[in-house]
Coordinates of N, CA and C in Angstrom, one line a residue:
M1 N 0.9 -1.2 0.0 CA 0.0 0.0 0.0 C 0.9 1.3 0.0
P2 N 0.6 2.1 -0.9 CA 1.5 3.4 -1.0 C 1.4 4.2 0.3
L3 N 0.2 4.3 0.8 CA 0.0 5.1 2.0 C 0.8 4.5 3.2
R4 N 0.9 3.3 3.3 CA 1.6 2.6 4.4 C 3.1 2.9 4.3
R5 N 3.7 2.9 3.0 CA 5.1 3.2 2.8 C 5.3 4.6 3.2
A6 N 4.4 5.5 3.0 CA 4.6 6.9 3.3 C 4.6 7.1 4.9
V7 N 3.7 6.4 5.5 CA 3.6 6.5 6.9 C 4.8 5.9 7.5
F8 N 5.4 4.8 7.1 CA 6.5 4.2 7.7 C 7.7 5.1 7.5
A9 N 7.6 5.9 6.4 CA 8.7 6.9 6.1 C 8.8 7.9 7.3
I10 N 7.7 8.1 8.0 CA 7.7 9.1 9.1 C 8.6 8.5 10.1
L11 N 8.5 7.2 10.4 CA 9.3 6.6 11.4 C 10.7 6.7 11.2
F12 N 11.2 6.4 10.0 CA 12.6 6.5 9.7 C 13.0 8.0 9.7
A13 N 12.3 8.8 9.2 CA 12.5 10.2 9.1 C 12.7 10.9 10.4
S14 N 11.9 10.5 11.4 CA 12.0 11.1 12.7 C 13.1 10.6 13.6
L15 N 13.7 9.5 13.3 CA 14.7 9.0 14.1 C 16.0 9.8 14.1
G16 N 16.3 10.4 12.9 CA 17.6 11.2 12.8 C 17.4 12.6 12.4
S17 N 16.3 13.2 12.8 CA 16.0 14.5 12.3 C 17.0 15.5 12.9
P18 N 17.6 16.4 12.1 CA 18.5 17.5 12.6 C 17.6 18.7 12.9
L19 N 17.2 18.6 14.2 CA 16.3 19.8 14.7 C 17.1 20.7 15.6
V20 N 16.5 21.8 16.0 CA 17.2 22.8 16.9 C 17.6 22.1 18.1
A21 N 18.9 22.2 18.5 CA 19.4 21.6 19.6 C 18.8 21.9 21.0
A22 N 18.3 23.1 21.1 CA 17.7 23.6 22.4 C 16.3 22.9 22.7
E23 N 15.7 22.3 21.7 CA 14.4 21.7 21.8 C 14.5 20.2 21.9
T24 N 13.6 19.5 22.5 CA 13.6 18.1 22.5 C 13.3 17.7 21.0
P25 N 14.1 16.8 20.6 CA 13.8 16.3 19.1 C 12.6 15.6 19.0
L26 N 11.9 15.7 17.8 CA 10.7 15.0 17.6 C 11.1 13.5 17.5
R27 N 10.3 12.7 18.1 CA 10.7 11.2 18.1 C 9.3 10.5 18.0
L28 N 9.2 9.7 17.0 CA 8.1 8.9 16.8 C 8.2 7.7 17.6
E29 N 7.3 7.4 18.6 CA 7.5 6.3 19.5 C 6.4 5.1 19.1
R30 N 5.3 5.5 18.5 CA 4.4 4.4 18.1 C 3.7 4.9 16.9
L31 N 3.4 4.0 16.0 CA 2.7 4.2 14.7 C 1.8 3.0 14.4
E32 N 0.5 3.3 14.4 CA -0.5 2.3 14.0 C -1.6 2.8 13.2
R33 N -2.2 2.0 12.4 CA -3.4 2.4 11.7 C -4.5 2.4 12.7
C34 N -5.5 3.3 12.5 CA -6.6 3.5 13.5 C -7.8 3.9 12.6
G35 N -8.9 4.0 13.3 CA -10.2 4.4 12.6 C -10.7 3.2 11.9
D36 N -11.3 3.5 10.7 CA -11.9 2.4 9.9 C -10.7 1.6 9.1
L37 N -10.3 0.5 9.6 CA -9.2 -0.2 9.0 C -9.5 -0.8 7.7
L38 N -10.7 -0.9 7.3 CA -11.1 -1.5 5.9 C -11.3 -0.4 4.8
A39 N -11.2 0.9 5.3 CA -11.5 1.9 4.3 C -10.3 2.0 3.3
S40 N -10.6 2.2 2.0 CA -9.5 2.2 1.0 C -9.3 3.6 0.5
E41 N -10.3 4.5 0.6 CA -10.2 5.8 0.0 C -9.6 6.8 1.0
R42 N -9.7 6.4 2.3 CA -9.2 7.3 3.3 C -8.5 6.4 4.5
Q43 N -7.4 6.7 4.9 CA -6.7 6.1 6.0 C -6.4 7.0 7.1
E44 N -6.6 6.5 8.3 CA -6.2 7.3 9.5 C -5.1 6.6 10.3
W45 N -4.0 7.2 10.7 CA -2.9 6.8 11.3 C -2.8 7.4 12.7
C46 N -2.6 6.7 13.8 CA -2.3 7.3 15.1 C -0.8 7.2 15.4
L47 N -0.3 8.3 15.8 CA 1.2 8.4 16.1 C 1.3 8.9 17.5
R48 N 2.2 8.3 18.3 CA 2.6 8.8 19.6 C 4.0 9.4 19.3
V49 N 4.1 10.7 19.6 CA 5.3 11.5 19.3 C 5.8 12.2 20.6
R50 N 7.1 12.0 20.8 CA 7.8 12.8 21.9 C 8.4 14.0 21.4
G51 N 8.3 15.2 22.2 CA 8.9 16.4 21.7 C 8.0 17.3 20.8
L52 N 6.7 17.0 20.9 CA 5.8 17.9 20.1 C 5.8 19.4 20.4
G53 N 5.9 19.6 21.7 CA 5.7 21.1 22.2 C 4.3 21.4 22.1
A54 N 4.1 22.8 22.0 CA 2.6 23.3 22.0 C 2.0 23.2 20.6
G55 N 2.8 23.3 19.5 CA 2.2 23.5 18.1 C 2.2 22.1 17.4
L56 N 1.5 22.1 16.3 CA 1.5 20.9 15.5 C 2.7 21.0 14.4
P57 N 3.2 19.9 14.1 CA 4.3 19.9 13.1 C 3.8 20.2 11.7
R58 N 4.6 20.6 10.8 CA 4.2 20.7 9.4 C 4.5 19.4 8.8
L59 N 3.6 18.9 7.9 CA 3.7 17.6 7.3 C 3.8 17.8 5.8
L60 N 4.8 17.2 5.2 CA 4.9 17.2 3.7 C 4.6 15.8 3.1
L61 N 3.9 15.8 2.1 CA 3.6 14.4 1.4 C 3.9 14.7 0.0
D62 N 4.9 14.0 -0.5 CA 5.3 14.2 -1.9 C 5.7 15.6 -2.3
G63 N 6.3 16.3 -1.4 CA 6.8 17.6 -1.5 C 5.8 18.7 -1.3
R64 N 4.6 18.4 -1.0 CA 3.5 19.4 -0.7 C 3.1 19.3 0.6
E65 N 2.9 20.5 1.3 CA 2.4 20.5 2.6 C 1.0 20.1 2.8
L66 N 0.8 19.2 3.7 CA -0.6 18.8 4.0 C -1.4 19.8 4.8
P67 N -2.7 20.0 4.5 CA -3.5 20.9 5.2 C -3.6 20.6 6.6
A68 N -3.7 21.7 7.4 CA -3.8 21.4 8.9 C -5.1 20.5 9.3
T69 N -6.0 20.5 8.4 CA -7.2 19.7 8.7 C -6.8 18.2 8.6
A70 N -5.7 17.8 8.0 CA -5.3 16.4 7.9 C -4.7 15.9 9.2
L71 N -4.4 16.8 10.1 CA -3.7 16.4 11.4 C -4.5 16.9 12.6
R72 N -4.6 16.0 13.6 CA -5.3 16.4 14.9 C -4.5 15.9 16.0
R73 N -4.4 16.7 16.9 CA -3.7 16.4 18.2 C -4.6 15.7 19.1
E74 N -4.1 14.6 19.7 CA -4.8 13.8 20.7 C -3.8 13.5 21.9
G75 N -3.9 14.4 23.0 CA -3.0 14.1 24.1 C -1.5 14.2 23.6
D76 N -0.8 13.1 23.9 CA 0.6 13.1 23.5 C 0.9 12.6 22.1
G77 N -0.3 12.4 21.3 CA -0.2 11.9 20.0 C -0.8 12.7 19.0
L78 N -0.8 12.1 17.7 CA -1.4 12.7 16.5 C -2.2 11.8 15.8
R79 N -3.3 12.3 15.2 CA -4.0 11.5 14.3 C -3.9 12.1 12.9
L80 N -3.5 11.3 12.0 CA -3.2 11.7 10.6 C -4.2 11.1 9.7
R81 N -4.9 12.0 8.9 CA -6.0 11.4 8.0 C -5.5 11.6 6.5
L82 N -5.3 10.6 5.8 CA -4.8 10.7 4.4 C -5.9 10.1 3.4
T83 N -6.0 10.8 2.2 CA -6.8 10.2 1.2 C -5.8 9.3 0.3
A84 N -6.5 8.5 -0.5 CA -5.7 7.6 -1.3 C -4.8 8.3 -2.2
V85 N -3.6 7.8 -2.4 CA -2.6 8.4 -3.2 C -2.3 7.6 -4.4
A86 N -2.3 8.1 -5.6 CA -2.3 7.4 -6.9 C -0.9 6.9 -7.1
T87 N 0.1 7.4 -6.6 CA 1.5 7.0 -6.9 C 1.9 5.8 -6.0
P88 N 2.8 4.9 -6.5 CA 3.2 3.7 -5.8 C 4.0 4.1 -4.6
A89 N 4.7 5.2 -4.6 CA 5.5 5.5 -3.4 C 5.6 7.1 -3.3
V90 N 5.6 7.6 -2.2 CA 5.6 9.1 -2.0 C 6.6 9.4 -1.0
R91 N 7.1 10.7 -1.1 CA 8.1 11.3 0.0 C 7.4 11.9 1.1
F92 N 7.9 11.8 2.3 CA 7.2 12.3 3.5 C 8.3 13.1 4.3
G93 N 7.9 14.1 5.0 CA 8.8 14.9 5.8 C 7.9 15.6 6.8
W94 N 8.6 16.1 7.9 CA 7.9 16.9 8.8 C 8.8 17.9 9.6
S95 N 8.3 18.9 10.3 CA 9.1 19.8 11.0 C 8.2 20.5 12.0
R96 N 8.8 21.1 13.0 CA 8.2 21.9 14.0 C 7.5 23.1 13.3
A97 N 6.4 23.6 13.9 CA 5.7 24.7 13.3 C 6.7 25.8 13.5
G98 N 6.8 26.7 12.4 CA 7.7 27.8 12.4 C 9.2 27.4 11.9
A99 N 9.5 26.2 11.8 CA 10.8 25.8 11.5 C 10.9 25.4 10.0
A100 N 12.0 25.2 9.4 CA 12.1 24.8 8.0 C 11.7 23.4 7.9
A101 N 11.1 23.1 6.9 CA 10.6 21.7 6.7 C 11.7 20.8 6.3
I102 N 11.7 19.5 6.8 CA 12.7 18.5 6.6 C 12.0 17.6 5.7
R103 N 12.6 17.4 4.6 CA 12.0 16.5 3.4 C 12.8 15.2 3.3
Y104 N 12.2 14.1 3.1 CA 12.8 12.9 2.9 C 12.2 12.2 1.7
G105 N 13.0 11.3 1.1 CA 12.6 10.5 0.0 C 13.3 10.8 -1.3

């Protein structure tokens, strides 16, 4: 599944992110599919992330920033809602709000 590859890219991208040294680095601790697991047009992913701070991170999918409506904060985690992607593989990146975006892929 192309979306699954994109979401797993979050995991690898977050492990070595060169972020501002004064802040706790973003670290993805848990990633799992949530919501309607059988839906094919829309997928939801639940992420537990350390180092989020007060704001939401900027998310890039295939070089384009995802709208803020695609991401929702839930306690110490995030819920990411993606629609089906036509390409077999996509690039994914993220950064803290107000910081330069980190792109992967």
